[in-house]
């Protein structure tokens, strides 16, 4: 019942996050019915299904080839979803600021354009000829146009110049006055006659041009300087929907670039293989003869559908290059059955250390058949420590099963592993999960070697890991016991690490007597 409730909550959360991501990347940036919107909508349904398939295919016993097909796109999308969502949340802060900036910029641009237009209109009015100033008629009365007897006719050239000069000023009484319909009708034949050029330049046509009324209003010559229209500036970014679309595309594009680049870099870090870290741990009970003893600690290799044989080979080569005295494999070696991954684990047989290689189970071994894996690693030359202890040169090396084994009656047994030992000797404990540190303190362990946390693997996952583990990565002291937690050499789920690079750590024991 509890598991079903948790599953429903997780599914609801995934659905809400996918809806948000679709809205910001697709809904806000594409047109309804467009190809991009259709593709984005299909992806919003397919990608989460691939992720669910990648997470559940191994648990339900799907064929290994199907697990491999689903693993890469399904798990990678989970990492992309995380960092795309984080980038979009940052964009929610930037979005209103950018909208406000653009609105203010457009307002300033509009104000400047209005000022330029007003100045141009004022300059045109002030540059008009003196004969057409306000209050002085720029053209003869309608009677003159109609040829009223007793009044002199106006030449065509004079009428055209007068009307052209008066046109730019809307406040001119001559412009505001409506023309007399009768006069306009009488002037129309003369205007048509002027509009059609004469075929011959005879004296009669020239006299007619001098004595006929010129043209109607609005037929000024194109070469008149005052008739030129001012240049129209390019419009600024349109307000409203266009501005919001622009901002959505900018924020979405930057968020996509940041999120995908983060995932790409994190994937490269995992596929490149773990780096080697070195740390010196002084132990009060360690004899002088064991001073400088080097233990290569590797955890969370996670051989599986994504990280296979080549991954195992890189880790083995990296460990052997350190020339350790002892190799400690502290759990979560695999994510799958021996039948599927036995060959991918075979390079472990090439591990080389003067005092051998040792193994304890992690929680993922109990998802994959712990007994079969214990037998298989023994065949590969590793020594499983199932709640057991061995005496090494100068100290005791003990190992306990993982807590997950309690469901199968194979949980950690500290009494069996440490109960009857000589407490005058230094003790080093291999235990997958750091949470058993308090049992280690109670049983007088000097140093506990653990993994499990992956150092958080995907930032800000380290914050969640800190809630469930006493130490997420590195060396810390609890009473007389020191705890070292490795970030691990592989990755679970997405083959991506951000803020927690994979590592193999060479722990050098130091004697205070030396």
Short mmCIF file of C-alpha atoms in Angstrom, two decimals:
data_model
loop_
_atom_site.label_atom_id
_atom_site.label_comp_id
_atom_site.label_asym_id
_atom_site.label_seq_id
_atom_site.Cartn_x
_atom_site.Cartn_y
_atom_site.Cartn_z
CA UNK A 1 0.00 0.00 0.00
CA UNK A 2 2.76 2.42 0.95
CA UNK A 3 4.76 1.51 -2.15
CA UNK A 4 1.73 2.10 -4.38
CA UNK A 5 1.13 5.50 -2.77
CA UNK A 6 4.76 6.52 -3.26
CA UNK A 7 4.62 5.37 -6.88
CA UNK A 8 1.51 7.48 -7.50
CA UNK A 9 3.15 10.53 -5.96
CA UNK A 10 6.26 10.06 -8.11
CA UNK A 11 4.19 9.63 -11.26
CA UNK A 12 2.14 12.74 -10.46
CA UNK A 13 5.32 14.73 -9.87
CA UNK A 14 6.85 13.52 -13.14
CA UNK A 15 3.66 14.41 -14.98
CA UNK A 16 3.59 17.93 -13.52
CA UNK A 17 7.26 18.54 -14.35
CA UNK A 18 6.84 17.30 -17.92
CA UNK A 19 3.78 19.53 -18.34
CA UNK A 20 5.78 22.54 -17.18
CA UNK A 21 8.73 21.73 -19.44
CA UNK A 22 6.41 21.24 -22.43
CA UNK A 23 4.70 24.55 -21.81
CA UNK A 24 7.93 26.54 -21.62
CA UNK A 25 9.81 24.83 -24.44
CA UNK A 26 6.92 24.04 -26.80
CA UNK A 27 3.67 25.75 -25.87
CA UNK A 28 5.15 29.22 -25.35
CA UNK A 29 7.50 29.17 -28.35
CA UNK A 30 5.64 27.46 -31.22
CA UNK A 31 2.46 28.17 -33.16
CA UNK A 32 -0.59 25.92 -32.71
CA UNK A 33 -0.69 23.24 -35.38
CA UNK A 34 2.92 23.79 -36.44
CA UNK A 35 5.31 20.91 -37.08
CA UNK A 36 7.53 21.93 -34.18
CA UNK A 37 4.61 21.88 -31.78
CA UNK A 38 3.51 18.44 -32.93
CA UNK A 39 7.04 17.05 -32.59
CA UNK A 40 7.47 18.61 -29.13
CA UNK A 41 4.14 17.23 -27.95
CA UNK A 42 4.97 13.72 -29.13
CA UNK A 43 8.35 13.92 -27.37
CA UNK A 44 6.64 15.05 -24.16
CA UNK A 45 4.74 11.74 -24.13
CA UNK A 46 7.40 9.37 -25.48
CA UNK A 47 10.40 10.44 -23.37
CA UNK A 48 8.80 9.85 -19.94
CA UNK A 49 7.60 6.45 -21.13
CA UNK A 50 11.18 5.58 -22.09
CA UNK A 51 12.34 6.68 -18.63
CA UNK A 52 9.76 4.51 -16.89
CA UNK A 53 10.76 1.60 -19.09
CA UNK A 54 14.45 2.09 -18.28
CA UNK A 55 13.77 2.12 -14.53
CA UNK A 56 11.46 -0.89 -14.46
CA UNK A 57 12.64 -3.20 -17.25
CA UNK A 58 15.36 -4.78 -15.13
CA UNK A 59 13.10 -5.30 -12.14
CA UNK A 60 10.39 -7.03 -14.17
CA UNK A 61 12.85 -9.35 -15.92
CA UNK A 62 12.71 -7.87 -19.41
CA UNK A 63 15.20 -9.25 -21.96
CA UNK A 64 18.62 -7.71 -21.54
CA UNK A 65 18.67 -6.36 -25.09
CA UNK A 66 15.47 -4.45 -24.33
CA UNK A 67 17.01 -3.08 -21.14
CA UNK A 68 19.94 -1.80 -23.18
CA UNK A 69 17.65 -0.21 -25.80
CA UNK A 70 15.64 1.63 -23.13
CA UNK A 71 18.52 2.52 -20.81
CA UNK A 72 20.38 5.15 -22.83
CA UNK A 73 17.49 7.40 -23.92
CA UNK A 74 15.38 6.73 -20.82
CA UNK A 75 18.04 7.45 -18.19
CA UNK A 76 19.64 10.28 -20.12
CA UNK A 77 16.27 12.00 -20.39
CA UNK A 78 15.92 11.92 -16.59
CA UNK A 79 19.17 13.87 -16.29
CA UNK A 80 18.08 16.26 -19.05
CA UNK A 81 14.73 16.76 -17.35
CA UNK A 82 16.45 17.68 -14.09
CA UNK A 83 18.77 20.31 -15.54
CA UNK A 84 16.28 21.68 -18.07
CA UNK A 85 13.83 22.22 -15.22
CA UNK A 86 16.46 23.91 -13.05
CA UNK A 87 17.46 26.16 -15.96
CA UNK A 88 13.82 27.08 -16.61
CA UNK A 89 13.30 27.94 -12.94
CA UNK A 90 16.21 30.35 -13.18
CA UNK A 91 14.59 31.68 -16.34
CA UNK A 92 11.42 32.45 -14.39
CA UNK A 93 13.42 35.06 -12.50
CA UNK A 94 14.95 36.50 -15.67
CA UNK A 95 11.71 36.50 -17.72
CA UNK A 96 9.90 39.46 -16.02
CA UNK A 97 13.11 41.48 -15.89
CA UNK A 98 13.66 41.02 -19.62
CA UNK A 99 10.03 41.89 -20.40
CA UNK A 100 10.29 45.07 -18.34
CA UNK A 101 13.54 46.05 -20.03
CA UNK A 102 12.07 45.59 -23.51
CA UNK A 103 8.92 47.52 -22.59
CA UNK A 104 10.97 50.47 -21.37
CA UNK A 105 13.20 50.35 -24.43
CA UNK A 106 10.20 50.36 -26.75
CA UNK A 107 8.65 53.25 -24.82
CA UNK A 108 11.83 55.29 -25.19
CA UNK A 109 12.01 54.45 -28.90
CA UNK A 110 8.39 55.49 -29.44
CA UNK A 111 8.91 58.75 -27.57
CA UNK A 112 11.98 59.55 -29.67
CA UNK A 113 10.12 58.79 -32.91
CA UNK A 114 7.18 61.01 -31.93
CA UNK A 115 9.56 63.84 -31.11
CA UNK A 116 11.28 63.45 -34.49
CA UNK A 117 7.95 63.47 -36.32
CA UNK A 118 6.75 66.59 -34.49
CA UNK A 119 10.02 68.38 -35.27
CA UNK A 120 9.77 67.48 -38.96
CA UNK A 121 6.18 68.76 -39.16
CA UNK A 122 7.12 72.01 -37.42
CA UNK A 123 10.10 72.55 -39.71
CA UNK A 124 7.99 72.00 -42.83
CA UNK A 125 5.41 74.53 -41.68
CA UNK A 126 8.00 77.16 -40.82
CA UNK A 127 9.73 76.71 -44.20
CA UNK A 128 6.57 77.47 -46.26
CA UNK A 129 6.56 80.55 -48.58
CA UNK A 130 5.39 83.80 -47.04
CA UNK A 131 2.45 84.07 -49.37
CA UNK A 132 0.84 80.98 -47.80
CA UNK A 133 1.06 81.78 -44.12
CA UNK A 134 -1.88 81.22 -41.85
CA UNK A 135 -4.68 83.66 -42.39
CA UNK A 136 -3.69 84.44 -46.00
CA UNK A 137 -5.55 82.52 -48.68
CA UNK A 138 -3.19 80.41 -50.73
CA UNK A 139 -5.58 80.01 -53.62
CA UNK A 140 -8.20 82.17 -55.28
CA UNK A 141 -11.81 81.95 -54.20
CA UNK A 142 -14.14 79.46 -55.80
CA UNK A 143 -15.50 82.15 -58.04
CA UNK A 144 -12.09 82.73 -59.55
CA UNK A 145 -11.78 79.02 -60.26
CA UNK A 146 -15.15 79.05 -61.93
CA UNK A 147 -14.25 82.04 -64.05
CA UNK A 148 -16.49 84.58 -62.32
CA UNK A 149 -16.82 87.71 -64.52
CA UNK A 150 -15.09 90.80 -63.40
CA UNK A 151 -12.25 89.03 -61.56
CA UNK A 152 -8.83 88.26 -63.03
CA UNK A 153 -7.92 84.66 -63.81
CA UNK A 154 -5.02 83.00 -61.98
CA UNK A 155 -2.27 81.40 -63.98
CA UNK A 156 -1.69 77.66 -63.70
CA UNK A 157 1.83 77.98 -62.34
CA UNK A 158 0.71 80.42 -59.62
CA UNK A 159 -2.12 78.13 -58.51
CA UNK A 160 0.06 75.04 -58.31
CA UNK A 161 2.75 76.77 -56.29
CA UNK A 162 0.19 78.24 -53.94
CA UNK A 163 -1.53 74.94 -53.24
CA UNK A 164 1.75 73.05 -52.82
CA UNK A 165 3.07 75.45 -50.23
CA UNK A 166 -0.15 75.39 -48.22
CA UNK A 167 -0.58 71.58 -48.14
CA UNK A 168 1.70 70.63 -45.20
CA UNK A 169 -0.10 72.88 -42.67
CA UNK A 170 -3.38 71.32 -41.49
CA UNK A 171 -4.22 74.52 -39.57
CA UNK A 172 -4.25 76.71 -42.69
CA UNK A 173 -7.76 78.10 -43.27
CA UNK A 174 -7.37 77.54 -46.99
CA UNK A 175 -6.77 73.82 -46.35
CA UNK A 176 -9.59 73.48 -43.83
CA UNK A 177 -12.13 75.19 -46.12
CA UNK A 178 -14.24 72.74 -48.13
CA UNK A 179 -14.25 73.45 -51.90
CA UNK A 180 -17.45 74.70 -53.55
CA UNK A 181 -18.99 71.75 -55.48
CA UNK A 182 -20.07 73.99 -58.34
CA UNK A 183 -16.62 75.48 -58.69
CA UNK A 184 -15.03 72.07 -58.58
CA UNK A 185 -17.33 70.83 -61.33
CA UNK A 186 -16.53 73.84 -63.48
CA UNK A 187 -12.80 73.37 -62.96
CA UNK A 188 -12.79 69.64 -63.76
CA UNK A 189 -12.64 69.96 -67.59
CA UNK A 190 -9.77 72.36 -67.34
CA UNK A 191 -7.89 70.04 -64.99
CA UNK A 192 -8.33 67.12 -67.35
CA UNK A 193 -7.11 69.22 -70.21
CA UNK A 194 -3.96 70.11 -68.30
CA UNK A 195 -3.41 66.48 -67.28
CA UNK A 196 -3.29 65.39 -70.95
CA UNK A 197 -0.25 66.82 -72.72
CA UNK A 198 -0.75 68.44 -76.14
CA UNK A 199 0.66 66.62 -79.09
CA UNK A 200 1.74 69.84 -80.78
CA UNK A 201 3.24 72.94 -79.26
CA UNK A 202 1.15 75.44 -81.23
CA UNK A 203 0.41 78.96 -79.98
CA UNK A 204 -3.25 78.11 -79.41
CA UNK A 205 -2.49 75.34 -76.94
CA UNK A 206 0.08 77.50 -75.17
CA UNK A 207 -2.44 80.33 -74.82
CA UNK A 208 -5.00 77.86 -73.50
CA UNK A 209 -2.54 76.67 -70.86
CA UNK A 210 -1.99 80.27 -69.78
CA UNK A 211 -5.66 81.17 -69.55
CA UNK A 212 -7.35 77.94 -68.33
CA UNK A 213 -7.61 77.14 -64.63
CA UNK A 214 -4.76 74.91 -63.60
CA UNK A 215 -5.58 71.74 -61.64
CA UNK A 216 -7.71 70.48 -58.86
CA UNK A 217 -6.36 70.21 -55.35
CA UNK A 218 -4.18 67.16 -54.82
CA UNK A 219 -2.50 67.10 -58.27
CA UNK A 220 0.65 68.93 -57.29
CA UNK A 221 3.79 68.15 -59.31
CA UNK A 222 5.90 65.31 -57.86
CA UNK A 223 9.02 67.46 -57.99
CA UNK A 224 7.67 69.93 -55.45
CA UNK A 225 10.07 69.88 -52.44
CA UNK A 226 7.31 70.34 -49.88
CA UNK A 227 5.42 67.30 -51.18
CA UNK A 228 8.14 64.80 -50.21
CA UNK A 229 7.00 62.39 -47.43
CA UNK A 230 9.30 62.05 -44.43
CA UNK A 231 11.21 58.74 -44.08
CA UNK A 232 9.40 56.19 -41.86
CA UNK A 233 11.74 54.60 -39.27
CA UNK A 234 11.78 50.82 -38.80
CA UNK A 235 9.24 49.82 -36.14
CA UNK A 236 10.53 48.71 -32.74
CA UNK A 237 9.64 45.33 -31.21
CA UNK A 238 5.87 45.16 -31.17
CA UNK A 239 4.36 45.09 -27.68
CA UNK A 240 2.13 42.38 -26.26
CA UNK A 241 2.24 38.85 -27.73
CA UNK A 242 5.25 39.49 -29.98
CA UNK A 243 7.37 40.65 -27.07
CA UNK A 244 6.30 37.70 -24.91
CA UNK A 245 7.08 35.27 -27.74
CA UNK A 246 10.52 36.80 -28.19
CA UNK A 247 11.28 36.52 -24.47
CA UNK A 248 9.97 32.94 -24.29
CA UNK A 249 12.21 31.90 -27.15
CA UNK A 250 15.27 33.60 -25.71
CA UNK A 251 14.78 32.16 -22.23
CA UNK A 252 13.89 28.73 -23.61
CA UNK A 253 16.89 28.67 -25.91
CA UNK A 254 19.34 29.64 -23.19
CA UNK A 255 17.78 27.14 -20.76
CA UNK A 256 18.00 24.33 -23.32
CA UNK A 257 21.63 25.12 -24.10
CA UNK A 258 22.60 25.27 -20.42
CA UNK A 259 20.73 22.10 -19.45
CA UNK A 260 21.94 19.97 -22.35
CA UNK A 261 25.53 21.21 -22.02
CA UNK A 262 25.51 20.27 -18.33
CA UNK A 263 24.26 16.76 -19.11
CA UNK A 264 26.79 16.36 -21.92
CA UNK A 265 29.69 17.32 -19.70
CA UNK A 266 28.49 15.01 -16.93
CA UNK A 267 28.14 12.10 -19.35
CA UNK A 268 31.64 12.64 -20.68
CA UNK A 269 32.99 12.49 -17.13
CA UNK A 270 31.43 9.07 -16.52
CA UNK A 271 32.45 7.54 -19.85
CA UNK A 272 35.99 8.85 -19.47
CA UNK A 273 36.37 6.80 -16.28
CA UNK A 274 37.21 7.60 -12.65
CA UNK A 275 40.16 9.66 -11.53
CA UNK A 276 42.56 8.61 -8.76
CA UNK A 277 42.43 10.37 -5.39
CA UNK A 278 44.89 9.83 -2.56
CA UNK A 279 44.41 10.29 1.15
CA UNK A 280 46.48 9.48 4.23
CA UNK A 281 44.68 8.15 7.30
CA UNK A 282 46.65 7.85 10.58
CA UNK A 283 45.65 4.94 12.83
CA UNK A 284 46.73 4.92 16.48
CA UNK A 285 46.96 1.12 16.70
CA UNK A 286 48.68 0.53 13.38
CA UNK A 287 52.20 -0.89 13.92
CA UNK A 288 55.25 0.67 12.41
CA UNK A 289 55.63 -2.29 10.03
CA UNK A 290 52.29 -1.45 8.35
CA UNK A 291 53.06 2.24 7.94
CA UNK A 292 52.31 3.31 4.33
CA UNK A 293 50.03 0.35 3.58
CA UNK A 294 47.94 1.34 0.51
CA UNK A 295 44.33 0.26 0.01
CA UNK A 296 42.67 1.00 -3.35
CA UNK A 297 39.04 1.71 -2.46
CA UNK A 298 36.49 1.38 -5.26
CA UNK A 299 32.72 1.37 -4.87
CA UNK A 300 29.56 1.66 -6.92
CA UNK A 301 30.99 0.40 -10.21
CA UNK A 302 27.43 -0.34 -11.38
CA UNK A 303 28.10 -2.65 -14.30
CA UNK A 304 24.80 -2.73 -16.18
CA UNK A 305 22.94 -2.10 -19.45
CA UNK A 306 24.88 1.14 -20.03
CA UNK A 307 28.27 0.65 -18.35
CA UNK A 308 29.58 -2.71 -19.49
CA UNK A 309 32.81 -4.60 -20.01
CA UNK A 310 34.78 -1.60 -21.31
CA UNK A 311 33.83 0.31 -18.17
CA UNK A 312 35.07 -2.54 -15.98
CA UNK A 313 38.33 -2.71 -17.92
CA UNK A 314 38.99 1.03 -17.44
CA UNK A 315 38.53 0.67 -13.69
CA UNK A 316 40.78 -2.36 -13.43
CA UNK A 317 43.53 -0.65 -15.42
CA UNK A 318 43.27 2.48 -13.25
CA UNK A 319 43.52 0.45 -10.04
CA UNK A 320 46.47 -1.62 -11.23
CA UNK A 321 48.31 1.56 -12.24
CA UNK A 322 48.38 2.60 -8.55
CA UNK A 323 50.17 -0.61 -7.49
CA UNK A 324 48.06 -1.04 -4.33
CA UNK A 325 48.80 -3.43 -1.48
CA UNK A 326 45.11 -4.37 -1.28
CA UNK A 327 41.91 -3.71 -3.28
CA UNK A 328 38.62 -3.11 -1.46
CA UNK A 329 35.45 -3.33 -3.59
CA UNK A 330 32.77 -1.97 -1.27
CA UNK A 331 29.48 -2.89 -2.91
CA UNK A 332 27.13 -2.05 -5.77
CA UNK A 333 29.26 -3.83 -8.28
CA UNK A 334 26.39 -4.64 -10.68
CA UNK A 335 22.89 -3.75 -11.86
CA UNK A 336 21.70 -7.03 -13.30
CA UNK A 337 22.01 -10.78 -13.15
CA UNK A 338 25.08 -12.94 -13.58
CA UNK A 339 23.51 -14.37 -16.72
CA UNK A 340 23.35 -10.92 -18.32
CA UNK A 341 26.45 -9.27 -16.87
CA UNK A 342 28.82 -12.08 -15.89
CA UNK A 343 31.03 -11.51 -18.94
CA UNK A 344 31.07 -7.73 -18.33
CA UNK A 345 32.52 -8.35 -14.86
CA UNK A 346 35.28 -10.72 -16.06
CA UNK A 347 38.00 -8.03 -16.31
CA UNK A 348 37.97 -7.99 -12.47
CA UNK A 349 40.03 -11.17 -12.69
CA UNK A 350 42.96 -8.99 -13.82
CA UNK A 351 43.13 -7.01 -10.54
CA UNK A 352 46.60 -7.12 -9.03
CA UNK A 353 47.45 -6.40 -5.39
CA UNK A 354 50.06 -7.84 -3.03
CA UNK A 355 47.48 -8.82 -0.40
CA UNK A 356 44.62 -9.58 -2.77
CA UNK A 357 41.22 -8.09 -3.60
CA UNK A 358 38.16 -8.17 -1.31
CA UNK A 359 34.46 -7.65 -1.89
CA UNK A 360 31.34 -6.88 0.16
CA UNK A 361 27.77 -6.68 -1.09
CA UNK A 362 25.84 -3.49 -1.70
CA UNK A 363 22.11 -2.96 -1.88
CA UNK A 364 22.06 -3.42 -5.68
CA UNK A 365 23.49 -6.92 -5.41
CA UNK A 366 20.31 -7.93 -3.58
CA UNK A 367 18.26 -6.65 -6.51
CA UNK A 368 20.31 -8.82 -8.87
CA UNK A 369 20.89 -12.13 -7.07
CA UNK A 370 23.47 -11.59 -4.34
CA UNK A 371 24.36 -15.27 -3.82
CA UNK A 372 25.10 -15.78 -7.50
CA UNK A 373 27.27 -12.67 -7.59
CA UNK A 374 29.20 -13.67 -4.48
CA UNK A 375 29.98 -17.00 -6.14
CA UNK A 376 30.93 -15.30 -9.41
CA UNK A 377 33.35 -12.77 -7.92
CA UNK A 378 34.97 -15.61 -5.98
CA UNK A 379 35.52 -17.37 -9.31
CA UNK A 380 37.13 -14.16 -10.61
CA UNK A 381 39.68 -14.18 -7.77
CA UNK A 382 38.10 -11.71 -5.32
CA UNK A 383 37.53 -12.71 -1.69
CA UNK A 384 33.96 -12.03 -0.49
CA UNK A 385 33.75 -10.92 3.15
CA UNK A 386 30.26 -11.94 4.24
CA UNK A 387 30.22 -10.81 7.86
CA UNK A 388 33.77 -12.09 8.06
CA UNK A 389 37.29 -10.96 8.99
CA UNK A 390 40.83 -11.68 7.86
CA UNK A 391 44.14 -10.73 9.42
CA UNK A 392 46.32 -8.59 7.23
CA UNK A 393 49.86 -7.44 7.90
CA UNK A 394 49.47 -5.20 10.95
CA UNK A 395 45.64 -4.90 11.11
CA UNK A 396 42.33 -6.76 10.82
CA UNK A 397 40.22 -6.38 7.67
CA UNK A 398 36.52 -7.09 8.22
CA UNK A 399 33.48 -6.91 5.98
CA UNK A 400 29.72 -6.93 6.60
CA UNK A 401 26.79 -7.54 4.27
CA UNK A 402 24.65 -4.64 3.18
CA UNK A 403 21.53 -3.62 5.09
CA UNK A 404 19.40 -4.59 2.06
CA UNK A 405 20.28 -8.23 2.79
CA UNK A 406 18.09 -8.17 5.89
CA UNK A 407 15.08 -8.91 3.68
CA UNK A 408 16.74 -12.22 2.77
CA UNK A 409 18.12 -12.96 6.23
CA UNK A 410 21.62 -11.93 5.11
CA UNK A 411 21.99 -8.51 6.72
CA UNK A 412 25.07 -7.13 8.48
CA UNK A 413 26.31 -9.08 11.52
CA UNK A 414 28.92 -7.05 13.42
CA UNK A 415 29.24 -9.56 16.22
CA UNK A 416 30.15 -12.30 13.79
CA UNK A 417 32.59 -10.08 11.91
CA UNK A 418 34.21 -8.29 14.86
CA UNK A 419 33.02 -9.80 18.13
CA UNK A 420 35.93 -12.06 19.03
CA UNK A 421 38.84 -10.08 17.66
CA UNK A 422 41.82 -8.65 19.51
CA UNK A 423 40.95 -4.99 20.11
CA UNK A 424 44.60 -4.20 20.53
CA UNK A 425 44.97 -4.50 16.76
CA UNK A 426 43.80 -1.85 14.33
CA UNK A 427 40.58 -2.74 12.50
CA UNK A 428 39.50 -1.64 9.04
CA UNK A 429 35.86 -2.36 8.13
CA UNK A 430 34.34 -2.65 4.64
CA UNK A 431 30.64 -1.70 4.75
CA UNK A 432 28.71 -0.42 1.75
CA UNK A 433 26.46 2.12 3.48
CA UNK A 434 27.85 4.86 5.75
CA UNK A 435 24.84 4.65 8.08
CA UNK A 436 26.33 1.67 9.93
CA UNK A 437 29.08 3.89 11.33
CA UNK A 438 27.50 3.84 14.80
CA UNK A 439 27.75 0.03 14.91
CA UNK A 440 31.36 0.36 13.81
CA UNK A 441 32.07 2.79 16.66
CA UNK A 442 30.46 0.43 19.13
CA UNK A 443 32.68 -2.45 17.99
CA UNK A 444 35.93 -0.47 18.16
CA UNK A 445 36.58 -0.09 14.43
CA UNK A 446 39.40 2.32 13.60
CA UNK A 447 38.48 2.99 9.96
CA UNK A 448 35.32 2.25 7.98
CA UNK A 449 35.41 2.21 4.16
CA UNK A 450 32.05 2.88 2.47
CA UNK A 451 30.39 4.08 -0.71
CA UNK A 452 26.69 4.11 -1.67
CA UNK A 453 26.17 7.90 -1.80
CA UNK A 454 27.89 8.58 -5.15
CA UNK A 455 28.72 11.95 -3.58
CA UNK A 456 25.21 12.96 -4.66
CA UNK A 457 26.03 12.14 -8.32
CA UNK A 458 23.74 14.85 -9.73
CA UNK A 459 23.82 18.25 -8.07
CA UNK A 460 21.79 19.18 -6.03
CA UNK A 461 21.43 15.49 -5.17
CA UNK A 462 24.18 15.89 -2.58
CA UNK A 463 21.71 17.85 -0.44
CA UNK A 464 19.31 14.91 -0.43
CA UNK A 465 22.16 12.47 0.22
CA UNK A 466 23.15 14.49 3.29
CA UNK A 467 19.70 13.92 4.74
CA UNK A 468 20.09 10.14 4.59
CA UNK A 469 23.81 9.66 5.29
CA UNK A 470 26.15 10.84 8.04
CA UNK A 471 28.88 11.53 5.47
CA UNK A 472 28.34 11.98 1.73
CA UNK A 473 31.97 11.95 0.59
CA UNK A 474 35.44 12.17 2.09
CA UNK A 475 36.89 11.47 5.53
CA UNK A 476 35.23 12.31 8.85
CA UNK A 477 35.70 11.22 12.44
CA UNK A 478 33.05 9.73 14.73
CA UNK A 479 34.51 9.28 18.19
CA UNK A 480 37.56 7.04 17.87
CA UNK A 481 36.40 5.80 14.46
CA UNK A 482 37.15 7.42 11.13
CA UNK A 483 34.76 7.06 8.20
CA UNK A 484 35.84 7.37 4.59
CA UNK A 485 33.11 7.50 1.91
CA UNK A 486 34.00 7.09 -1.76
CA UNK A 487 32.02 8.89 -4.46
CA UNK A 488 32.14 5.70 -6.53
CA UNK A 489 33.57 4.74 -9.89
CA UNK A 490 30.37 4.42 -11.90
CA UNK A 491 26.85 5.82 -11.96
CA UNK A 492 23.37 4.53 -11.29
CA UNK A 493 20.52 5.46 -13.58
CA UNK A 494 21.67 8.33 -15.80
CA UNK A 495 25.32 7.82 -16.80
CA UNK A 496 25.89 11.40 -15.71
CA UNK A 497 27.73 13.04 -12.83
CA UNK A 498 27.51 16.74 -12.00
CA UNK A 499 29.38 18.16 -9.04
CA UNK A 500 30.47 14.69 -7.91
CA UNK A 501 33.11 13.25 -10.26
CA UNK A 502 33.75 9.51 -10.08
CA UNK A 503 36.90 8.36 -8.34
CA UNK A 504 39.07 5.53 -7.07
CA UNK A 505 40.81 6.46 -3.83
CA UNK A 506 44.11 5.13 -2.60
CA UNK A 507 43.92 5.21 1.21
CA UNK A 508 47.38 5.15 2.72
CA UNK A 509 47.46 4.00 6.33
CA UNK A 510 49.88 5.85 8.57
CA UNK A 511 51.26 4.59 11.88
CA UNK A 512 51.62 7.12 14.66
CA UNK A 513 54.50 5.05 15.92
CA UNK A 514 56.48 5.66 12.76
#
